[in-house]
Each structure stands twice: as C-alpha cells, then as structure tokens.
CSV table of C-alpha atoms and ligand atoms in Angstrom, one decimal:
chain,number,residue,atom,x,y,z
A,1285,UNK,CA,19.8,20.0,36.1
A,1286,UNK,CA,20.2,21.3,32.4
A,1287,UNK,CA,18.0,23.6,30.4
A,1288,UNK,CA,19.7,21.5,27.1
A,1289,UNK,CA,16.8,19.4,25.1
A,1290,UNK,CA,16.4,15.8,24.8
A,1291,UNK,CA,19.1,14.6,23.5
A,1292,UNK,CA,16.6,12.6,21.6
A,1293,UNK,CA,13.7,14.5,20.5
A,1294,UNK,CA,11.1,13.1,18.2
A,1295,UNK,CA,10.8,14.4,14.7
A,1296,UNK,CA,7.4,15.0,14.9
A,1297,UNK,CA,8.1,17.8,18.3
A,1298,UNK,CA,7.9,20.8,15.9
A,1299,UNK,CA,6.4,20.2,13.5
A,1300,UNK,CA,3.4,21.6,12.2
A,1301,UNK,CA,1.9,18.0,10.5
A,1302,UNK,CA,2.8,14.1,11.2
A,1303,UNK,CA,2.4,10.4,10.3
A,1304,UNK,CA,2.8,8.0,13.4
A,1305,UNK,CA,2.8,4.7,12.1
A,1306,UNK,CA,2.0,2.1,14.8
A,1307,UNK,CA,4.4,-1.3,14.2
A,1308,UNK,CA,2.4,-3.2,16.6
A,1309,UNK,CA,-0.9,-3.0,14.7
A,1310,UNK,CA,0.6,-4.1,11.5
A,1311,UNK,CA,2.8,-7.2,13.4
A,1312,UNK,CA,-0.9,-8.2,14.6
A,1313,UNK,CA,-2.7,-7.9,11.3
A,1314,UNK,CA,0.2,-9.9,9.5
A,1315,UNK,CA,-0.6,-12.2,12.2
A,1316,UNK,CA,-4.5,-12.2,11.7
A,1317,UNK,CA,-3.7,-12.6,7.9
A,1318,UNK,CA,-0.8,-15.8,8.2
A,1319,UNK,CA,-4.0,-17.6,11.2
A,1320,UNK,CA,-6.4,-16.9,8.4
A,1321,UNK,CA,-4.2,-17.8,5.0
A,1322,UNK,CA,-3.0,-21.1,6.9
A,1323,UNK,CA,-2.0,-23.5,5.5
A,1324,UNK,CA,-0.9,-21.0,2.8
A,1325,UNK,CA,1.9,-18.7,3.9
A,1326,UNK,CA,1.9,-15.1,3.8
A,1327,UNK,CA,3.6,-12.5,1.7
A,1328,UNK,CA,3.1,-8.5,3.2
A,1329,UNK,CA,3.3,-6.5,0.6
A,1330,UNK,CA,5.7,-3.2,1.2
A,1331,UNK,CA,5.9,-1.5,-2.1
A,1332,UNK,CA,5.1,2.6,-2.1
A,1333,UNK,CA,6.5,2.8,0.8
A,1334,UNK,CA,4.8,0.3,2.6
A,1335,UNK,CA,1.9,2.3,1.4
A,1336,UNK,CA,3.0,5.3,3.0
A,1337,UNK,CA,3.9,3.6,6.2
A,1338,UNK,CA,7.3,3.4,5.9
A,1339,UNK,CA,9.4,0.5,4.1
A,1340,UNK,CA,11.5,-0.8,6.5
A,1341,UNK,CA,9.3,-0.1,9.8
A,1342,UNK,CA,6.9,-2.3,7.6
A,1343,UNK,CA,8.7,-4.8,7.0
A,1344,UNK,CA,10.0,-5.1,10.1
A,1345,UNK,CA,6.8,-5.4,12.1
A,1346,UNK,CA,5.1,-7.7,9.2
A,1347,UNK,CA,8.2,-10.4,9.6
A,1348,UNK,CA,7.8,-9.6,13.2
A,1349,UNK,CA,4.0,-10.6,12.5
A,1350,UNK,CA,5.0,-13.9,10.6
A,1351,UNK,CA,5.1,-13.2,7.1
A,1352,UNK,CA,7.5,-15.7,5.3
A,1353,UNK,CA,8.1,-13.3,2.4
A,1354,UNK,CA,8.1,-9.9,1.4
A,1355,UNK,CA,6.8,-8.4,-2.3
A,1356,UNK,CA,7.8,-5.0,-3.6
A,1357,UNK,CA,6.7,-3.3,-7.2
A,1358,UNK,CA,9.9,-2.2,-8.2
A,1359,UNK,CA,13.4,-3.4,-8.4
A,1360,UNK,CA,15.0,-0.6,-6.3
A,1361,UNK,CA,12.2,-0.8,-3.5
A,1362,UNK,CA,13.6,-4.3,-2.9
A,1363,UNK,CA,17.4,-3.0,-3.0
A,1364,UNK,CA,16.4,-0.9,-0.4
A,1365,UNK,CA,15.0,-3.4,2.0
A,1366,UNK,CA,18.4,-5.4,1.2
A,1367,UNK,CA,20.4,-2.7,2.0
A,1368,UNK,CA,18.2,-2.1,5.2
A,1369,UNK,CA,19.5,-5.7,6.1
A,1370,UNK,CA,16.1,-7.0,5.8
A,1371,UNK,CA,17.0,-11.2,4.6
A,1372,UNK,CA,13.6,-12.3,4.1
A,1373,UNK,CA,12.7,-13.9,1.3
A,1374,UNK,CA,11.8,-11.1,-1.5
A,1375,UNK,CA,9.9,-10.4,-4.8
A,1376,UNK,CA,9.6,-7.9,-7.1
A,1377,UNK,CA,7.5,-7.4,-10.2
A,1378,UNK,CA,8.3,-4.1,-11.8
A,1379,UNK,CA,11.9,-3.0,-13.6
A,1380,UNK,CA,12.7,-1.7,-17.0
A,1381,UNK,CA,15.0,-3.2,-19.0
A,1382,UNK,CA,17.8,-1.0,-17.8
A,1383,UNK,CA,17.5,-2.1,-14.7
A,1384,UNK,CA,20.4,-4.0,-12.7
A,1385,UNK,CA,18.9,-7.4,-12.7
A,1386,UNK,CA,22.0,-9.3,-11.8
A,1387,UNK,CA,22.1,-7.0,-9.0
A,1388,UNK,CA,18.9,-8.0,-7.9
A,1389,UNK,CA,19.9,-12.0,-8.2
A,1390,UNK,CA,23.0,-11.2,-6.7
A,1391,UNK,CA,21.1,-9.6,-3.6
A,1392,UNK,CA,18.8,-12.6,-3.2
A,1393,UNK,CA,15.8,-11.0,-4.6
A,1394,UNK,CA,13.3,-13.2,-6.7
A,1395,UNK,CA,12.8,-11.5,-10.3
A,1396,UNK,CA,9.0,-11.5,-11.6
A,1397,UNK,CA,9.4,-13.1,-15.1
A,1398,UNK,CA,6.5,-12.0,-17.1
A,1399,UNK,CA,7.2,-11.3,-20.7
A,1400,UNK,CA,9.6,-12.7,-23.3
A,1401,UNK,CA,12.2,-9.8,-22.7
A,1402,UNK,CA,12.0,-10.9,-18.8
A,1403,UNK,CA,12.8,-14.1,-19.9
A,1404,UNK,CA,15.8,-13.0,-21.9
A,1405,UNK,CA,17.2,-10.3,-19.0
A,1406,UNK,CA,16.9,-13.6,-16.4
A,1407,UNK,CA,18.9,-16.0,-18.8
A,1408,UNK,CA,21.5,-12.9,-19.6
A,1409,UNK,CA,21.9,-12.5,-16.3
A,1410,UNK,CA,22.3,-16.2,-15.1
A,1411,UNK,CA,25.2,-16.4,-17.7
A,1412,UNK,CA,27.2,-13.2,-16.1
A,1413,UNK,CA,26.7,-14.7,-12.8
A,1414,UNK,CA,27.6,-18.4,-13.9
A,1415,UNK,CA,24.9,-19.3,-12.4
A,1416,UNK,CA,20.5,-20.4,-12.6
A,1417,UNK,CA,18.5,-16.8,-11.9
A,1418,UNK,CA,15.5,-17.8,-9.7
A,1419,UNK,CA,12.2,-16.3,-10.7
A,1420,UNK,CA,8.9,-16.6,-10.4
A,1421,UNK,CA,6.5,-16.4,-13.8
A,1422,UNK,CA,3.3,-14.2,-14.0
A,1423,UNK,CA,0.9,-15.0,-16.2
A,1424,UNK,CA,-2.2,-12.6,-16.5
A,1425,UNK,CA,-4.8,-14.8,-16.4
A,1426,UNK,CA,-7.5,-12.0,-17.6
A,1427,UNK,CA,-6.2,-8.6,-15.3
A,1428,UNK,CA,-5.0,-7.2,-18.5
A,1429,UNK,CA,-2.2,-5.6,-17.1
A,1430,UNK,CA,1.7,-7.2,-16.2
A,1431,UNK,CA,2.1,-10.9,-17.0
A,1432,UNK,CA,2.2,-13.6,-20.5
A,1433,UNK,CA,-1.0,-13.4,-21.9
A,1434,UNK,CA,-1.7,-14.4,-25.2
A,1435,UNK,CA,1.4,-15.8,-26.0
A,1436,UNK,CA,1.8,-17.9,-23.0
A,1437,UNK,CA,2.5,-21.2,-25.4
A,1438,UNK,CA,5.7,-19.7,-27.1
A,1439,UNK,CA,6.6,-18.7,-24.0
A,1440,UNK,CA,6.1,-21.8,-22.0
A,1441,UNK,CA,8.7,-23.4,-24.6
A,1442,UNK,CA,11.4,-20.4,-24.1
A,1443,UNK,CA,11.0,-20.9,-20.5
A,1444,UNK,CA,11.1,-25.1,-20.2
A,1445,UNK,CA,14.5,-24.4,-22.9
A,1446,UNK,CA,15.8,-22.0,-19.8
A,1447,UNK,CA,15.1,-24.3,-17.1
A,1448,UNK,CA,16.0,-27.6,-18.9
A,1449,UNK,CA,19.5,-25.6,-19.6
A,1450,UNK,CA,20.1,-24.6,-15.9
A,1451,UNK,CA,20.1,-20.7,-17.3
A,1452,UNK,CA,16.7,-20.3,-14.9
A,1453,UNK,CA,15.1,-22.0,-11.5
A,1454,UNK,CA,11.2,-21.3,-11.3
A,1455,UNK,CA,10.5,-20.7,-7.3
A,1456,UNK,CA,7.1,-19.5,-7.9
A,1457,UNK,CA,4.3,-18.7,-10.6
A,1458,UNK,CA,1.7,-15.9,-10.0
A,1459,UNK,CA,-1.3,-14.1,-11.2
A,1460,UNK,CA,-3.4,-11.5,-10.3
A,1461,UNK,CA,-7.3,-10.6,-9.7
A,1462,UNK,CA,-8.8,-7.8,-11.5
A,1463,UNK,CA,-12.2,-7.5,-9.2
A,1464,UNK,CA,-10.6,-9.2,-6.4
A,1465,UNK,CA,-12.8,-6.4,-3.9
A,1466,UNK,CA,-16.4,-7.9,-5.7
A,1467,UNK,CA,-15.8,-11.7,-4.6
A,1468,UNK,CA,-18.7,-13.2,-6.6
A,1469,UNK,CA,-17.6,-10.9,-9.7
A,1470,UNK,CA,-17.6,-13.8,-12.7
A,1471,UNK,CA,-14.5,-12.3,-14.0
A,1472,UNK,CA,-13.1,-13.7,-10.3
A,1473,UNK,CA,-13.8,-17.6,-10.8
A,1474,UNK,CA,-12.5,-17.2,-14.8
A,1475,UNK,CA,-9.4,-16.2,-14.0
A,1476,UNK,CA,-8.7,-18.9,-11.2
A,1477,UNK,CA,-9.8,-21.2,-13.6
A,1478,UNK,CA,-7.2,-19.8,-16.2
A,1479,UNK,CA,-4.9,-19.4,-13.3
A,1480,UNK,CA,-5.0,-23.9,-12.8
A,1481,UNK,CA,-5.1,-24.3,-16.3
A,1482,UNK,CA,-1.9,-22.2,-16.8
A,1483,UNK,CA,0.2,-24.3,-14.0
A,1484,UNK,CA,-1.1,-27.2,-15.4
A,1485,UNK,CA,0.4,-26.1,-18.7
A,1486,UNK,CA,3.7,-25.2,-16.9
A,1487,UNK,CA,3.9,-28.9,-15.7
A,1488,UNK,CA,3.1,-30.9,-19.1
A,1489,UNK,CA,5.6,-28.7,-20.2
A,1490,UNK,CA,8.3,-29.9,-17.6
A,1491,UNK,CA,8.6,-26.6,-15.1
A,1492,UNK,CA,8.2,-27.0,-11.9
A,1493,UNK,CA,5.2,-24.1,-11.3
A,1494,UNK,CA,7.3,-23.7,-7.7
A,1495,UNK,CA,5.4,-22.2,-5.5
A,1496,UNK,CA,1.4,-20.8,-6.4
A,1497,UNK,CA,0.3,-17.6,-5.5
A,1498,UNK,CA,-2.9,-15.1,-6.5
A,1499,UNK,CA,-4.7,-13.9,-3.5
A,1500,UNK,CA,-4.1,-10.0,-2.7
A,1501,UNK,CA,-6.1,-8.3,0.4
A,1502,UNK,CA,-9.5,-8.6,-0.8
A,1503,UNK,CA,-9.1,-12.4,-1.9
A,1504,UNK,CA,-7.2,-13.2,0.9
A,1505,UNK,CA,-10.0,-11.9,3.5
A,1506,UNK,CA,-12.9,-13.1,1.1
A,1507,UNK,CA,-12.2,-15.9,-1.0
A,1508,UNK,CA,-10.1,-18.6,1.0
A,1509,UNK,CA,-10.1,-21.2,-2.5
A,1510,UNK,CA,-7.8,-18.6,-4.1
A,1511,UNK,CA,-5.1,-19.2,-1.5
A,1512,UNK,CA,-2.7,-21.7,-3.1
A,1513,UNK,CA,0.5,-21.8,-1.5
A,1514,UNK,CA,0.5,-18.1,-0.6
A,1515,UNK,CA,-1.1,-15.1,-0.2
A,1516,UNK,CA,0.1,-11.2,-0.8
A,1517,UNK,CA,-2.2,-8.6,0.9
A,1518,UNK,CA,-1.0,-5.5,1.0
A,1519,UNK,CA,-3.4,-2.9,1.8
A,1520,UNK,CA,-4.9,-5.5,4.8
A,1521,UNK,CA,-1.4,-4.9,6.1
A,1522,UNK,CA,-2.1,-1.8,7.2
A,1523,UNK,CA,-5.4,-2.5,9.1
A,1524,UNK,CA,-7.3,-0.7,6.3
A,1525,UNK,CA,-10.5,-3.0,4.5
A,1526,UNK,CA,-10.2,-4.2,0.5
A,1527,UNK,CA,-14.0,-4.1,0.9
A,1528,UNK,CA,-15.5,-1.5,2.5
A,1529,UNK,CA,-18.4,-2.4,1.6
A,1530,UNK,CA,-18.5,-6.3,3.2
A,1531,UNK,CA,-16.9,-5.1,6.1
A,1532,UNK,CA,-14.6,-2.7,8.5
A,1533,UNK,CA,-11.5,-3.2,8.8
A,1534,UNK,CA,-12.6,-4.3,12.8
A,1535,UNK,CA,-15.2,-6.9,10.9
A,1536,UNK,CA,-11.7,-8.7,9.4
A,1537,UNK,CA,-9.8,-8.6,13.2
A,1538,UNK,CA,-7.2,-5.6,11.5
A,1539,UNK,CA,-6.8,-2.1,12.9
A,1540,UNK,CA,-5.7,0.7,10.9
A,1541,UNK,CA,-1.6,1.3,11.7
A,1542,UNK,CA,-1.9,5.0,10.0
A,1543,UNK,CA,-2.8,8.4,12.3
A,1544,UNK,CA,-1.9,11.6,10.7
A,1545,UNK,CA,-2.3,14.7,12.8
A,1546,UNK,CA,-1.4,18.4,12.1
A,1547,UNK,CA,-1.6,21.2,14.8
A,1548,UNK,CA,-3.7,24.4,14.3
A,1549,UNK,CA,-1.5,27.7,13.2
A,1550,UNK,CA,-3.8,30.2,13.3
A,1551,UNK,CA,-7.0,30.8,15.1
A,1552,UNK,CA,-8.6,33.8,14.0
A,1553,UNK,CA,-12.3,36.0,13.8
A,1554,UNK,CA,-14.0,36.6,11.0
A,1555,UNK,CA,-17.2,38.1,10.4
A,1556,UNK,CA,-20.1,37.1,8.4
A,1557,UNK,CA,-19.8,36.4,4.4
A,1558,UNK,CA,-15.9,36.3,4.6
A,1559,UNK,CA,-14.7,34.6,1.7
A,1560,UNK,CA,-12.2,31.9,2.4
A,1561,UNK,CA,-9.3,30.6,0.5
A,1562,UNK,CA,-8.5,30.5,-3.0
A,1563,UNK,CA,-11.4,31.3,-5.3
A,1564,UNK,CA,-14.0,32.0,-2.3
A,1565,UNK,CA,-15.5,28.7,-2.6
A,1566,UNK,CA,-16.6,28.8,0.8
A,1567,UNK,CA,-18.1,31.8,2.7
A,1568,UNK,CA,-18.9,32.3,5.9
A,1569,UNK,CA,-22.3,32.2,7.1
A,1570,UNK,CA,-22.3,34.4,10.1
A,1571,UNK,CA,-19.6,35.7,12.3
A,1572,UNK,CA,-17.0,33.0,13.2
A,1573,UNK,CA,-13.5,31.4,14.1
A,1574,UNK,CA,-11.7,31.0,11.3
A,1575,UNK,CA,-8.7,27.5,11.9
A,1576,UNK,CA,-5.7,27.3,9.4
A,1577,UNK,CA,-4.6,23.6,9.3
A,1578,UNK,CA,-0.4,23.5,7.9
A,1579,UNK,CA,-1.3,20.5,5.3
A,1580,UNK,CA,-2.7,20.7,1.3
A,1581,UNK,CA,-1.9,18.8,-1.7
A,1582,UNK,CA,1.7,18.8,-1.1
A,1583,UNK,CA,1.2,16.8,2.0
A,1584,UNK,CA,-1.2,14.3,0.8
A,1585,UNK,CA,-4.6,15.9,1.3
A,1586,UNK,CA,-6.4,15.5,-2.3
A,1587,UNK,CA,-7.2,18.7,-3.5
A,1588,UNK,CA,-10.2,17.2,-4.6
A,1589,UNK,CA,-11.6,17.2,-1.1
A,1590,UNK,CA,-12.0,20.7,-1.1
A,1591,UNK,CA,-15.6,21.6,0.9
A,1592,UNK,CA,-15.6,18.0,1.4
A,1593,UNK,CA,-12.4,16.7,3.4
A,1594,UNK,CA,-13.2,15.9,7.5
A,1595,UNK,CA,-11.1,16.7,10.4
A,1596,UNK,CA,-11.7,16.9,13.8
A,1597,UNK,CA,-10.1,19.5,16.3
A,1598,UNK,CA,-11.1,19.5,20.1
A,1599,UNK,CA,-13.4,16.3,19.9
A,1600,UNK,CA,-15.0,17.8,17.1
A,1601,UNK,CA,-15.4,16.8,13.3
A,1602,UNK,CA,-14.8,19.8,10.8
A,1603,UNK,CA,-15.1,20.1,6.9
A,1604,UNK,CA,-13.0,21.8,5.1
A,1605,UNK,CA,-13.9,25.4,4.4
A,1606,UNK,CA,-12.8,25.9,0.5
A,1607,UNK,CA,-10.3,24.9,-1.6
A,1608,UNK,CA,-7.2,22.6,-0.7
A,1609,UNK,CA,-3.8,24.7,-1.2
A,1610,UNK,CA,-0.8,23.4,-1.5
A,1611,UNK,CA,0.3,24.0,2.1
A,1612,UNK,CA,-2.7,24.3,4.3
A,1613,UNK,CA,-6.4,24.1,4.6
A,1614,UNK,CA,-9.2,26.7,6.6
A,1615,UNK,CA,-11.5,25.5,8.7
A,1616,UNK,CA,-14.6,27.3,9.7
A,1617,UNK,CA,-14.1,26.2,13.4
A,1618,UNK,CA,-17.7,28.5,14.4
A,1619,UNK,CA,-18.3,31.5,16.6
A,1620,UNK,CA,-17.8,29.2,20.2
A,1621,UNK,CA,-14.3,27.6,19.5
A,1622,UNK,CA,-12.2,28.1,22.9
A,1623,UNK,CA,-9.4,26.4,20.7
A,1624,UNK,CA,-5.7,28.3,20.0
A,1625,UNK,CA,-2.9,27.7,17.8
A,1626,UNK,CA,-1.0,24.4,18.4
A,1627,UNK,CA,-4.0,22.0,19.2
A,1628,UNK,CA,-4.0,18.9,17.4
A,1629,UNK,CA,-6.2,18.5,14.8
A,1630,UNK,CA,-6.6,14.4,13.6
A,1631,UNK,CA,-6.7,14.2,10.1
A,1632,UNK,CA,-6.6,10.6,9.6
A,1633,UNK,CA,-7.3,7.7,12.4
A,1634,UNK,CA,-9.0,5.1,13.5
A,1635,UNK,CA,-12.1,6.4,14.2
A,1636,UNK,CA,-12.8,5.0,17.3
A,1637,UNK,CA,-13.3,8.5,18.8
A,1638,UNK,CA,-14.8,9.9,16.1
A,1639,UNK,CA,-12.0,11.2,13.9
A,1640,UNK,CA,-11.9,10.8,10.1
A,1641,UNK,CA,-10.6,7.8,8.5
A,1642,UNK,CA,-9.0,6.9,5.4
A,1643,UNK,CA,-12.3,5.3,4.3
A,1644,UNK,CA,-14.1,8.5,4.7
A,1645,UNK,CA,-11.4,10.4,3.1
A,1646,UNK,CA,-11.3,8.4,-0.2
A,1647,UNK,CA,-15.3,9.2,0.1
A,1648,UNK,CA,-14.8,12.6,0.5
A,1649,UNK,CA,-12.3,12.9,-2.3
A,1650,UNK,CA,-14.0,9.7,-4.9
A,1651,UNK,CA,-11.0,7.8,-4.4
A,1652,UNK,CA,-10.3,4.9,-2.6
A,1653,UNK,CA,-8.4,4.6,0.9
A,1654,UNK,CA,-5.1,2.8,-0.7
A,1655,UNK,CA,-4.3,6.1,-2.5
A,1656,UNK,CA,-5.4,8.4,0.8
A,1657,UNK,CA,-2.8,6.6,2.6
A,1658,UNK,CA,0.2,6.2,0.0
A,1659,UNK,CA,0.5,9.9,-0.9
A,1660,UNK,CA,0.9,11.3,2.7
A,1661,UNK,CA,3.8,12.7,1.6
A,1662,UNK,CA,7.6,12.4,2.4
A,1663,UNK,CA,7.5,15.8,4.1
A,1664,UNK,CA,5.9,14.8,6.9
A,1665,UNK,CA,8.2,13.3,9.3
A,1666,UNK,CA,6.8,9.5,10.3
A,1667,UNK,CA,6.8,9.0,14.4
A,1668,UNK,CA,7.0,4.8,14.9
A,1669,UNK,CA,5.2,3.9,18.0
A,1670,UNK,CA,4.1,0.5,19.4
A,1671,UNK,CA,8.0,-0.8,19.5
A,1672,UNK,CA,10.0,-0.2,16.5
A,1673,UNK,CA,10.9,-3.6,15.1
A,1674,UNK,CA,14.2,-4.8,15.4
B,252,PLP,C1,-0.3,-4.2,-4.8
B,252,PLP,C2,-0.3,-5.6,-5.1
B,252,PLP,C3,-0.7,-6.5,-4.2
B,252,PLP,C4,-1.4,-6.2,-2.9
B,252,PLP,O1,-2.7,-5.7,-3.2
B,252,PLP,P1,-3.7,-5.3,-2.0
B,252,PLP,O2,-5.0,-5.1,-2.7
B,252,PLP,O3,-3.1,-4.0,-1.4
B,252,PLP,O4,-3.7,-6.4,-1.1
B,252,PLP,C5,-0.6,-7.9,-4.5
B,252,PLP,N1,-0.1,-8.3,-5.7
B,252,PLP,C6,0.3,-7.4,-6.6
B,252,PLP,C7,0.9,-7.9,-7.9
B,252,PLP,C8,0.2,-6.0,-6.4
B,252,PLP,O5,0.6,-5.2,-7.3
C-alpha cells in the first residue's frame, strides 16, 4: 500500500468551483433531435465552446448521438475541431478577411459564403489551391444580420460566373430565423417564404442550391415545415429549452448536459444588521450564518444577479446575499445551518432535486439561459462524465 495520490486525479478534486459536463445527455438529445428532424439530417452546433460545454467533448458525444454535420461561428473554432481529429462534415460562418480561408478548404471545412467579399476570398482561394472551394451561400432572408440581402441579384450572377467557371461548388445554401423562439411570429413565415423564393432564384440562375437548411433549436422543436434538408440546433444540444415558455426542456425529451457546483469556503456568524459584501446591499436581518461561495463574475455568475442569483447548499435553495464580486458570492445561510466549509453548493443543474437552473438563472439575471451557460468561464476546470466520447 502507498500513501502516493491517484495517479489520475480529476481536475475538479481541489478545486473550489466546477463544470461537469455529462456526454451522455448530449449523445441522447442529438439523438431526440436527428428521430424528430427526420427525414432532415442534423447539424449540432458547437461554436463558443460548445456553449460552454466543451468543443471537442461536444462534438464527440453529438456525432456519437448521430449528427451528420457539425457548424461552428468562427473559422478557428472549426481548426480546432480539425486539429482535435474530429472528420465530420463542418461549417463555419464567421472569419474576417484576414483569415486563412485556404486553410479552412484545405482542412475540409465548408466556408459560409455570404457577401460579395466572401465570394471573392472563395474564388482567390480555389485558384491557390488549383482547385473549386466548396461553400455554402447565406442569404438573410429578413434576420438583418450575416448573409446577401439586398443585393442578392448581383450577387446571384457573381456566384453562377464562379460556379459555371469551376472556381466554386455550392454544397449548401442557408438562412436564419430572427423570432425563431415565437413560432407563430409573422416575421417567421416571411422569411421561409423569402427563404423558397431565394433557392428558387439560385436554380433559374443555374446553381445548384445543394443542400437547404434554416431551422435552429427553437424551429427545429416547433416548426417541423422549416426543416428542409437539415436542421442546426444548438442550444437544444445541451438539453436546455429555445422556448421556455412552450415547454421544459423534459416537455421536448432533452435533459440539461450542464451542472456547475462550487464548495463552501467559509462558514461564519454574524450578528444582526451586518452589512455584506461590496456596497452593503444586503444586511442581515437578525443574527445568522454567513456562507462565502468561491465564484463571481469572473467565473460566469452575472453580476447582475446580485440579491437575485439562486443556489442551493444542503438541500436547500439560497439567494444571494449582495453584490456579485469578481471571485465569490455571500450567502446568508440563517442562524440553523449545521453546514462547514467544503460542502457543495449546486449552482446550476437540472433541477430535479430542486437546485437552480440555467432558466432560472437567466431570470434572475434578465438574460436568457444560452448566455448563463456560455460564460461559465475557462477557469473552471470541466469534469466529463457519462463516458467521454471517443
Ligand atoms: C447559434 C446558431 C445556431 C444555433 O442556434 P440555437 O438557437 O442555439 O439552436 C444556428 N445557426 C446559426 C447561424 C447560429 O449562429
């Protein structure tokens, strides 16, 4: 017998706050999302991180779960699952123009093409290589954000001119909803309208559309018409709802892959009218424990959620007592805690036993629960459970 430690001991065995990320809950919601897009396939969506979750753990379990394709925002996120040695079938829709696009090609990652100076960067690039880019073509069809929008005729011609002169192979032509999350919105059926009309454009102008695709979380779980060919949730990914207010993530078959969990540092007394943390925004009320939680802004916890933000220690669900630091939060635990420093308090979980989750943390902070999960922060280490993907 040796005294020596684990040769292999988790990240998370020190440390004062955590993310375990459980691959098996986002294989089966990948899963859920391919048995409900079918016939359409499904593309997980892993940009930010995987929303926090961790790139290549994500997308991992999501091929694990079925997805034919993977989509990333930027360029280097999808150099990165390359370099992983992740093969699948990729997209990305955000670089600059100094970005190494021929690096991208040369990795067998799909190029969003949706402005003239795409256009230009793909053809550049096809001529280095000696070779057609492939590339997909947004069009905003009313989002007002990435994608051709008003001149979508000039460009059409450039981009038949590119095909018909082998500089450029169109694999796939997207949009994307701008109140995909209010289904009946009117906004919702004009821009699938536009959406047709623009591939029906594409083809009278001799391009091949490839394949169609339009449908993130929300439209994937509520609006089956807006399928096409393929569908690219990201946040359902995760287990988390697009619509909170149609229906829990349970209400869709998902469960949420995210738990974040801290452990308490300090336990200590304090009498009534005690002011606590910066500013004194919260006093105590009468003679009590005070808990100090080792997570604030830095970590992911919006400093907005001061006096607002739920935990639960001990079974128990707690508010948080003042402002958010950048390091830690108080907790006014009250005068009977029987708790010490090192319990586990659950920041962020399912709530199936009643602890807080990223829905009523976007609440408690007027946000919304994609941006409670994506800025848990790098600092925390990330503990994989429910078999790490191969
Ligand atoms: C982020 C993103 C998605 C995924 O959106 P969810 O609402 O998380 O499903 C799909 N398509 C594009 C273009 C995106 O930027």
């Amino acid at each position: 017998m040796t005294d020596a430690p684990a040769a292999s001991a988790p990240a998370t065995a020190g440390a004062s706050a955590w993310v375990t990320v459980d691959a098996s809950a986002i294989r089966d919601n990948v899963a859920e999302l391919v048995r409900r897009a079918a016939p359409a396939q499904v593309m997980a969506v892993v940009k930010a991180d995987a929303y926090g979750h961790g790139l290549v753990t994500a997308a991992r379990a999501a091929l694990a779960g079925g997805a034919a394709w993977l989509g990333v925002a930027q360029l280097d996120e999808a150099l990165a699952v390359r370099a992983a040695g992740v093969d699948a079938p990729l997209l990305t829709w955000i670089y600059p123009p100094q970005a190494d696009v021929r690096a991208a090609l040369d990795a067998r990652i799909e190029v969003t093409v949706g402005s003239r100076w795409n256009l230009e960067t793909a053809v550049a690039a096809a001529r280095e290589r000696g070779r057609p880019a492939r590339v997909q073509v947004k069009v905003d069809t009313g989002l007002g954000r990435g994608g051709v929008l008003t001149d979508w005729p000039e460009f059409t011609v450039a981009l038949a001119r590119a095909v018909a002169d082998g500089a450029v192979e169109v694999t796939g032509t997207w949009s994307h909803f701008a109140w995909a999350d209010a289904p009946r919105h009117p906004t919702v059926r004009a821009q699938q309208e536009r959406y047709v009309e623009a591939l029906a454009e594409l083809e009278r102008a001799g391009v091949d559309p490839g394949l169609r695709h339009l449908a993130n979380s929300a439209a994937t779980l509520t609006n089956p018409s807006a399928h096409f060919d393929l569908v690219r949730p990201g946040l359902a990914v995760y287990g988390l709802s697009p619509v909170p207010d149609l229906g829990t993530p349970a209400d869709f078959g998902l469960r949420e892959a995210m738990r974040v969990t801290a452990r308490l540092t300090q336990v200590k007394r304090a009498r009534a009218g005690q002011g606590v943390s910066y500013g004194h925004e919260y006093t105590t009320a009468r003679d009590t424990v005070l808990g100090l939680v080792p997570m604030g802004y830095a970590d992911g916890i919006p400093r907005h959620a001061g006096n607002r933000g739920p935990l639960q220690v001990r079974g128990r669900r707690h508010t948080i007592a003042g402002r958010v630091c950048m390091d830690q939060v108080m907790l006014d635990l009250g005068p009977g805690f029987d708790g010490a420093p090192g319990d586990e308090v659950v920041v962020l979980g399912r709530g199936a036993d009643g602890e807080p989750t990223a829905q009523d943390w976007a609440e408690a902070a007027d946000t919304i629960n994609y941006e409670i999960v994506t800025r848990m922060a790098p600092r925390l280490p990330r503990a994989v459970i429910g078999g790490e993907p191969r």
